[in-house]
XYZ file of C-alpha atoms in Angstrom:
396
model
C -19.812 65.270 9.998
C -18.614 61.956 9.685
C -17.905 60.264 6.244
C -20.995 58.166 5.437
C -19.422 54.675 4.244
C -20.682 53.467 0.767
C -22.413 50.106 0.576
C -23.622 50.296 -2.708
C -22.779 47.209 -4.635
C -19.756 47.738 -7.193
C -17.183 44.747 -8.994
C -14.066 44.535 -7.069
C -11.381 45.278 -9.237
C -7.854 43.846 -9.001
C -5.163 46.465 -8.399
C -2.184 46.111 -10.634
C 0.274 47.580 -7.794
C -0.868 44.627 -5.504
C 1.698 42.461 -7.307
C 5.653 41.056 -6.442
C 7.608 38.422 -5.505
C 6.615 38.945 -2.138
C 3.182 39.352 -3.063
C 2.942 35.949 -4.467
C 4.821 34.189 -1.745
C 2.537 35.544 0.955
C -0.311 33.924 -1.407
C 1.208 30.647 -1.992
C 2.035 30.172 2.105
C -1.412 31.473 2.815
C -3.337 28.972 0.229
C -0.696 25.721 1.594
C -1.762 26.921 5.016
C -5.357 27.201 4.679
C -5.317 23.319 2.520
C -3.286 22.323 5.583
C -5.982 23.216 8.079
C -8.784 21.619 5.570
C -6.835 18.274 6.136
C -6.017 18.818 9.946
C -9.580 19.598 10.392
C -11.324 16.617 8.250
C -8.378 14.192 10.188
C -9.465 15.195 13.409
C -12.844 14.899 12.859
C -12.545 11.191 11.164
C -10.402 10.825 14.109
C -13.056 11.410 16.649
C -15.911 9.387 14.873
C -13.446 6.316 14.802
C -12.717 6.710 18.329
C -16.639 6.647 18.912
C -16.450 3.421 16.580
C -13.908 1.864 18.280
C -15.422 2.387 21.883
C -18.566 0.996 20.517
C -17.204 -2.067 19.395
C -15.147 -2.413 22.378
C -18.432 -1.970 24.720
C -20.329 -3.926 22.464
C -17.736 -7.026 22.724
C -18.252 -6.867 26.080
C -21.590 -7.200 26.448
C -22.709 -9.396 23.331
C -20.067 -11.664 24.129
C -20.644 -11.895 27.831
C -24.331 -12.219 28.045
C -24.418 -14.317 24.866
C -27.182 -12.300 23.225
C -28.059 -13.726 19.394
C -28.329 -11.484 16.104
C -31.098 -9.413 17.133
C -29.017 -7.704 19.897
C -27.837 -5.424 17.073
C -30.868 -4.675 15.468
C -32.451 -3.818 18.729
C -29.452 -1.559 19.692
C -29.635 0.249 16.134
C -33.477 1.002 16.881
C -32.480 2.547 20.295
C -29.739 4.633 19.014
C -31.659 5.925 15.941
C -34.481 6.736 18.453
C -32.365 8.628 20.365
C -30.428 10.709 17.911
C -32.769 10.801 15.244
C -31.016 11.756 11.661
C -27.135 11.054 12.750
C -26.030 8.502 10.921
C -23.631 5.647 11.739
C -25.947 3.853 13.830
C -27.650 1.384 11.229
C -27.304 -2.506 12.695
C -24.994 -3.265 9.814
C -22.937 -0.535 10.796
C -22.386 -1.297 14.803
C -21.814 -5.240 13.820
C -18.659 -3.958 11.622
C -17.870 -1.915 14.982
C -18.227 -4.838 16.962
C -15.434 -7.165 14.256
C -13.480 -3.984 13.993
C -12.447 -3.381 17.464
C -12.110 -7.434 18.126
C -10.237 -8.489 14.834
C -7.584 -6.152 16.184
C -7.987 -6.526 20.199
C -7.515 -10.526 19.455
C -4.455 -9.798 17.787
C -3.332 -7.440 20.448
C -4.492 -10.226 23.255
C -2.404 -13.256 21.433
C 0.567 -10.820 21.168
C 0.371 -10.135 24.737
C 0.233 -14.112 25.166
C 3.448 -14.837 23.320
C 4.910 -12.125 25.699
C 4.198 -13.691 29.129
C 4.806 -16.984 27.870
C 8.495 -15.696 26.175
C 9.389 -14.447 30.047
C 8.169 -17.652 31.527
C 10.936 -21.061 31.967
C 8.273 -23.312 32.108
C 8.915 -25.375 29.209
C 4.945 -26.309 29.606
C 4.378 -22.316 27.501
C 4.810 -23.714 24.360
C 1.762 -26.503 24.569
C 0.099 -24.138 26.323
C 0.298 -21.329 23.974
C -1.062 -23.317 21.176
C -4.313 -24.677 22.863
C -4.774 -20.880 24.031
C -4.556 -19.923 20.053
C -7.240 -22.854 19.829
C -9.656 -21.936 22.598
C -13.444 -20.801 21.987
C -13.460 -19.532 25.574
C -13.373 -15.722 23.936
C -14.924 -13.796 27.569
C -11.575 -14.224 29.446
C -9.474 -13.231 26.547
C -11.011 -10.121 26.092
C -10.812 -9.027 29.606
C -7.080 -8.992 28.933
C -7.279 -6.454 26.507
C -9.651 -4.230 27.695
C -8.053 -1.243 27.858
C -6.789 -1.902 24.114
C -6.712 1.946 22.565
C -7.283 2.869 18.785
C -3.915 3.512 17.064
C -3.199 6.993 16.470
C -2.511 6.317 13.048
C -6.203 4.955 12.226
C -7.352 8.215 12.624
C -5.395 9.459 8.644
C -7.831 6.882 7.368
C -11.574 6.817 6.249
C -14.137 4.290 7.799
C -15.193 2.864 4.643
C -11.481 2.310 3.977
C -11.278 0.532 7.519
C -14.290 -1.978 6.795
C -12.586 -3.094 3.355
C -9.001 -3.613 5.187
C -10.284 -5.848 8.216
C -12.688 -7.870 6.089
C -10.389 -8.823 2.994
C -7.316 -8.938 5.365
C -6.524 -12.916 6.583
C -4.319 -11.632 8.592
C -3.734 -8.117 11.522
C -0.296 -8.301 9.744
C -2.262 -8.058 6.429
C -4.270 -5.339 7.677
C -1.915 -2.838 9.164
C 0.307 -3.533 5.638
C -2.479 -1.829 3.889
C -3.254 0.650 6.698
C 0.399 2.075 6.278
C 0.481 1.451 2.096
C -3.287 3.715 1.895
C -1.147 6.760 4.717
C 1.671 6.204 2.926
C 0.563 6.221 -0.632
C -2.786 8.436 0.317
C -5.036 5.992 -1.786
C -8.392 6.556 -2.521
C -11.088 3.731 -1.304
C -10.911 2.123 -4.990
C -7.533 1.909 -5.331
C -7.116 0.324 -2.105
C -9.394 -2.458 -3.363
C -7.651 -2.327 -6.565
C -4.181 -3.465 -4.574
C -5.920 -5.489 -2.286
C -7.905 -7.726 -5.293
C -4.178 -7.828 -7.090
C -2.758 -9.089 -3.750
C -0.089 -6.113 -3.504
C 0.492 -7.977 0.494
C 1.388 -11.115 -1.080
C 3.815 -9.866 -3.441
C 5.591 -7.166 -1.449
C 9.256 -7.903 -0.670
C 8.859 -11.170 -2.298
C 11.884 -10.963 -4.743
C 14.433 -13.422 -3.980
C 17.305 -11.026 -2.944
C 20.902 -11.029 -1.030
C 20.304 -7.861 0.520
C 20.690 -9.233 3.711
C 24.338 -10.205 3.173
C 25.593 -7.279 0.856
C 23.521 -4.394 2.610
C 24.064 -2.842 6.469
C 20.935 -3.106 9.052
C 18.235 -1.718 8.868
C 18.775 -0.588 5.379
C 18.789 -4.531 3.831
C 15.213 -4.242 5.189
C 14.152 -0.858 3.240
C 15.645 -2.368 0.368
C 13.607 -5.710 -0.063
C 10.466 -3.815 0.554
C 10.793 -1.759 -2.320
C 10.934 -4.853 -4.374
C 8.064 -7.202 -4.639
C 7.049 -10.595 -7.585
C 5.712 -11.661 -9.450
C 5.328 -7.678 -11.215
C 2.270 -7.323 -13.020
C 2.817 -6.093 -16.950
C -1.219 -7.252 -17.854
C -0.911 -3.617 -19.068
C 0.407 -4.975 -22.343
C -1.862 -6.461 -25.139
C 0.785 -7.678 -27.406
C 2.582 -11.098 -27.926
C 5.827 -10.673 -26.314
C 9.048 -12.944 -28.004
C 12.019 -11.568 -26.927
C 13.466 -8.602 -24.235
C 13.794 -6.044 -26.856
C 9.820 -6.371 -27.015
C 9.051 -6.183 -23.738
C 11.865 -3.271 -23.094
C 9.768 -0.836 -25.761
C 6.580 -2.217 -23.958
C 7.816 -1.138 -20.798
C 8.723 2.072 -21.818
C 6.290 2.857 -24.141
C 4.117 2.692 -20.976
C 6.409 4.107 -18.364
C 3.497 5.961 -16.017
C 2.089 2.472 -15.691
C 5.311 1.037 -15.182
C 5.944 2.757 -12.724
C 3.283 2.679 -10.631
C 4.076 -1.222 -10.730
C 7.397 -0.441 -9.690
C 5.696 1.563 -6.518
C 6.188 5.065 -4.956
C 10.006 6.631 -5.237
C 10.804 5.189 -8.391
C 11.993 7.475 -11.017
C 13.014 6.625 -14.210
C 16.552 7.576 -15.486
C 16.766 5.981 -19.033
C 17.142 3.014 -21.399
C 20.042 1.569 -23.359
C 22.300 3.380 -21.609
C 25.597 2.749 -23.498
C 28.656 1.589 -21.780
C 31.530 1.727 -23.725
C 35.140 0.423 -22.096
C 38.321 1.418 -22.493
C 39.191 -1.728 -24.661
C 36.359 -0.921 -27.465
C 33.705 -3.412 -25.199
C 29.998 -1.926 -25.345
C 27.663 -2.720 -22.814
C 23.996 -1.847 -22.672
C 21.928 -2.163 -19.269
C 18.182 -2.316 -20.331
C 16.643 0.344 -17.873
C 17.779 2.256 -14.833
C 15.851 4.109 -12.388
C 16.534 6.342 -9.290
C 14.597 5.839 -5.593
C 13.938 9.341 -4.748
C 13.516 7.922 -0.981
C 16.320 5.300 -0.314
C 18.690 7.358 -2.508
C 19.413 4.545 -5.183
C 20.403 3.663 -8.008
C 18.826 0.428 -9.578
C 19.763 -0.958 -12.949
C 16.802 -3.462 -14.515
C 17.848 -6.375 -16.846
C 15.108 -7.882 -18.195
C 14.368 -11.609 -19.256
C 11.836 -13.463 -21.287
C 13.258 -16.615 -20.093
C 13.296 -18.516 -17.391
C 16.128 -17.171 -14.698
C 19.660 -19.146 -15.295
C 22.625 -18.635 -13.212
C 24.489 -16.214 -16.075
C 22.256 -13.741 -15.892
C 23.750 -12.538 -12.428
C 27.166 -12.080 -13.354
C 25.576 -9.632 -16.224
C 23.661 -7.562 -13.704
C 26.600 -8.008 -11.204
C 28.877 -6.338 -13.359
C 26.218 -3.549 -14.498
C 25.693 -2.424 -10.632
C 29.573 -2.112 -10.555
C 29.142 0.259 -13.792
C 26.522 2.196 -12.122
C 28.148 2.239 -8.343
C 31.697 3.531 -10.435
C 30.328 5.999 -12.834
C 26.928 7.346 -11.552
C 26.324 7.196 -7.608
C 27.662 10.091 -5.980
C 29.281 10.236 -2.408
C 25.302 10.587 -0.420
C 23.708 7.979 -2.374
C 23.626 4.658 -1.207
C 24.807 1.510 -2.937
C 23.075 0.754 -6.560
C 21.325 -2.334 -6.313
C 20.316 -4.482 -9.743
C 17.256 -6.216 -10.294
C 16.316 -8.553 -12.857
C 12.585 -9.552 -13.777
C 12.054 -12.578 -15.640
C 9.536 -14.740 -17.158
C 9.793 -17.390 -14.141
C 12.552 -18.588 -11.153
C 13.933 -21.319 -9.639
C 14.568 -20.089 -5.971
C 17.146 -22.350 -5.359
C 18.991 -21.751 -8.492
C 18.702 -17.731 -7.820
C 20.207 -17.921 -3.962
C 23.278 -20.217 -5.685
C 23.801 -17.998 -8.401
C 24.080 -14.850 -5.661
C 27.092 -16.904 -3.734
C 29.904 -15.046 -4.568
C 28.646 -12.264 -6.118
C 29.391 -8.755 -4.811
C 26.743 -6.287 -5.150
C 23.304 -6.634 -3.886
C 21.362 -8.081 -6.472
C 17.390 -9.363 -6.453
C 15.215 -11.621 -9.090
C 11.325 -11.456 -9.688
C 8.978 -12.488 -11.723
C 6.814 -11.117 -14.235
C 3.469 -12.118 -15.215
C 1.528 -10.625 -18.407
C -2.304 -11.198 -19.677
C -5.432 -9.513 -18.462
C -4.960 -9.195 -14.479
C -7.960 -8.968 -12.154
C -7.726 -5.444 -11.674
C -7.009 -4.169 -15.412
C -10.336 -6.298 -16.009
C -12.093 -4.225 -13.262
C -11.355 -1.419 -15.587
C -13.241 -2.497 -18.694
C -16.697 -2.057 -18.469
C -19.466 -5.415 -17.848
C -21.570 -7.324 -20.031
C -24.336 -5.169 -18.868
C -22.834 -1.770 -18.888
C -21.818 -2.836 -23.061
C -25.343 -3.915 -24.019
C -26.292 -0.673 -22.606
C -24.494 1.027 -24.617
C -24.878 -1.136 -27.454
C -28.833 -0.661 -27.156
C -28.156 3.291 -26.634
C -25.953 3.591 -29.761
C -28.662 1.224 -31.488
C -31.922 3.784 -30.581
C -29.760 6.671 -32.125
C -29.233 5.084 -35.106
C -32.874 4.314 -35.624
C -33.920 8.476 -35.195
């Protein structure tokens, strides 16, 4: 007779001879490979309703725009759509117009950069003029016929469509745009702190520093370099009167998480008053260095509560020859200094770097409440609430 199994219900208790180092790494591989299929799958399927997005908006431009239909095209197509697939989402009027400028803020771009291309192969020396009044024409039905077949990047799939609508609306520019589409894959931002870089104008600022990368530092790595570096930085983080660099040094470092995130992803921080002491009895002492886990560099920061003046490079000169000679081993790449100061003449910085030796930048640094530290503290509203909340409990 053949064992009956049990299915009564009993705890499951764990076995104390299920255990090792093997144990564990099977574990560990299985949970990374099971939060790796999670992502794969919730990519591919934000992938495939932003493909149905993009199609939309490209059919949509070529209708709406062709048989010049007015607003209520899209609340009229919403109402059939809904109809058909009643409960599915994504269909709301609102929703196919930002279809509709999604797919067309991009194609245009796409279209214009197509444009520059024919024009670039032609020798008519008529391309130029012509170029322009093509940037300048309303005639919008023939230019999108050159770009129908535009496909959604690949890389628009790793982002959410929410995320996509606050990009191409805020963004003045498709160079704008696909800066913050690589910054959120890059950095993996959520759809506030995308905002939150967007309101403090991250764009504007990136690779803004007045450097001499370009003459000190090999192709393409100059390029790397500058884009780690942006101005002005933004220290509205600190809430005290700041007099001299000694003060704004503790600041800094009294709030390193938030400094760093300023700085921006692959900065590490090393130390502070790092003393150098020479041969000859000289002490020197570089205000902060840091390490770029990703460009493999070190970078000494001097920092100034002054206005930039042409001495302050020959300091930080001779400081990235300290670091280069005593710290940077043979697979790093060349230490680069940076000094942040309270303001810049650019003209004064770029004379100041002729003759120097080592790759050197200068930004700025701005302090006070910032836009997005403000966004932080809660509104008039939200404090007479609870001012009215704590009031009624006082009162019981």
């Amino acid at each position: 007779m053949a064992h009956k199994k049990d299915n009564r219900p009993a705890f499951v208790k764990r076995d104390s001879s299920v255990a090792g180092k093997e144990y564990a790494q099977l574990l560990g591989a299985l949970k990374d490979r099971f939060r790796k299929s999670q992502i794969k799958a919730a990519v591919k399927v934000n992938t495939t309703m932003l493909e149905f997005y993009w199609e939309m908006g490209r059919e949509v431009a070529r209708l709406y725009e062709k048989a010049k239909y007015g607003s209520a095209f899209f609340d009229c197509l919403s109402l059939d759509l809904k109809r058909e697939f009643p409960g599915q989402t994504g269909f709301s009027a609102a929703n196919i117009r930002y279809a509709y400028r999604w797919y067309t803020f991009y194609n245009q771009w796409n279209i214009n950069r197509q444009q520059v291309v024919d024009d670039l192969h032609s020798d008519e020396m008529g391309n130029l003029q012509r170029l322009v009044e093509d940037f300048k024409s309303d005639d919008m039905e023939n230019r999108h016929q050159v770009g129908d077949d535009f496909e959604m990047p690949t890389d628009f799939g790793l982002i959410p469509w929410g995320q996509h609508i606050d990009i191409f609306t805020k963004s003045k520019s498709v160079e704008e745009a696909l800066f913050y589409i690589e910054e959120t894959i890059k950095n993996s931002w959520s759809r506030p702190e995308l905002n939150a870089e967007m309101d403090d104008d991250l764009y504007g600022k990136h690779g803004k520093a007045i450097t001499n990368f370009d003459e000190k530092l090999p192709t393409p790595y100059s390029g790397l370099a500058k884009e780690i570096l942006k101005s002005p930085y933004d220290f509205g983080f600190i809430d005290k009167k700041i007099v001299n660099e000694r003060q704004l040094e503790d600041e800094l470092a009294n709030n390193i998480t938030r400094f760093l995130l300023e700085l921006g992803q692959g900065f590490a921080y090393v130390g502070r008053q790092m003393e150098l002491k020479m041969p000859g009895g000289q002490t020197f002492i570089p205000d902060m260095v840091f390490y770029h886990t990703r460009l493999k560099l070190y970078i000494v920061v001097e920092l100034k509560v002054t206005p930039f003046i042409p001495e302050y490079a020959g300091k930080l000169n001779f400081y990235v020859s300290a670091l280069d000679e005593l710290l940077k081993q043979d697979d790093d790449n060349p230490t680069i200094g940076l000094l942040i100061c309270k303001s810049k003449d650019n003209t004064v910085v770029e004379w100041s770097f002729r003759g120097m030796n080592r790759p050197l930048g200068v930004a700025e640094y701005k302090l006070g409440m910032t836009k997005k530290a403000a966004e932080m503290l809660p509104s008039e509203s939200e404090l007479q609430r609870i001012i009215d909340t704590y009031d009624a409990s006082t009162e019981k």
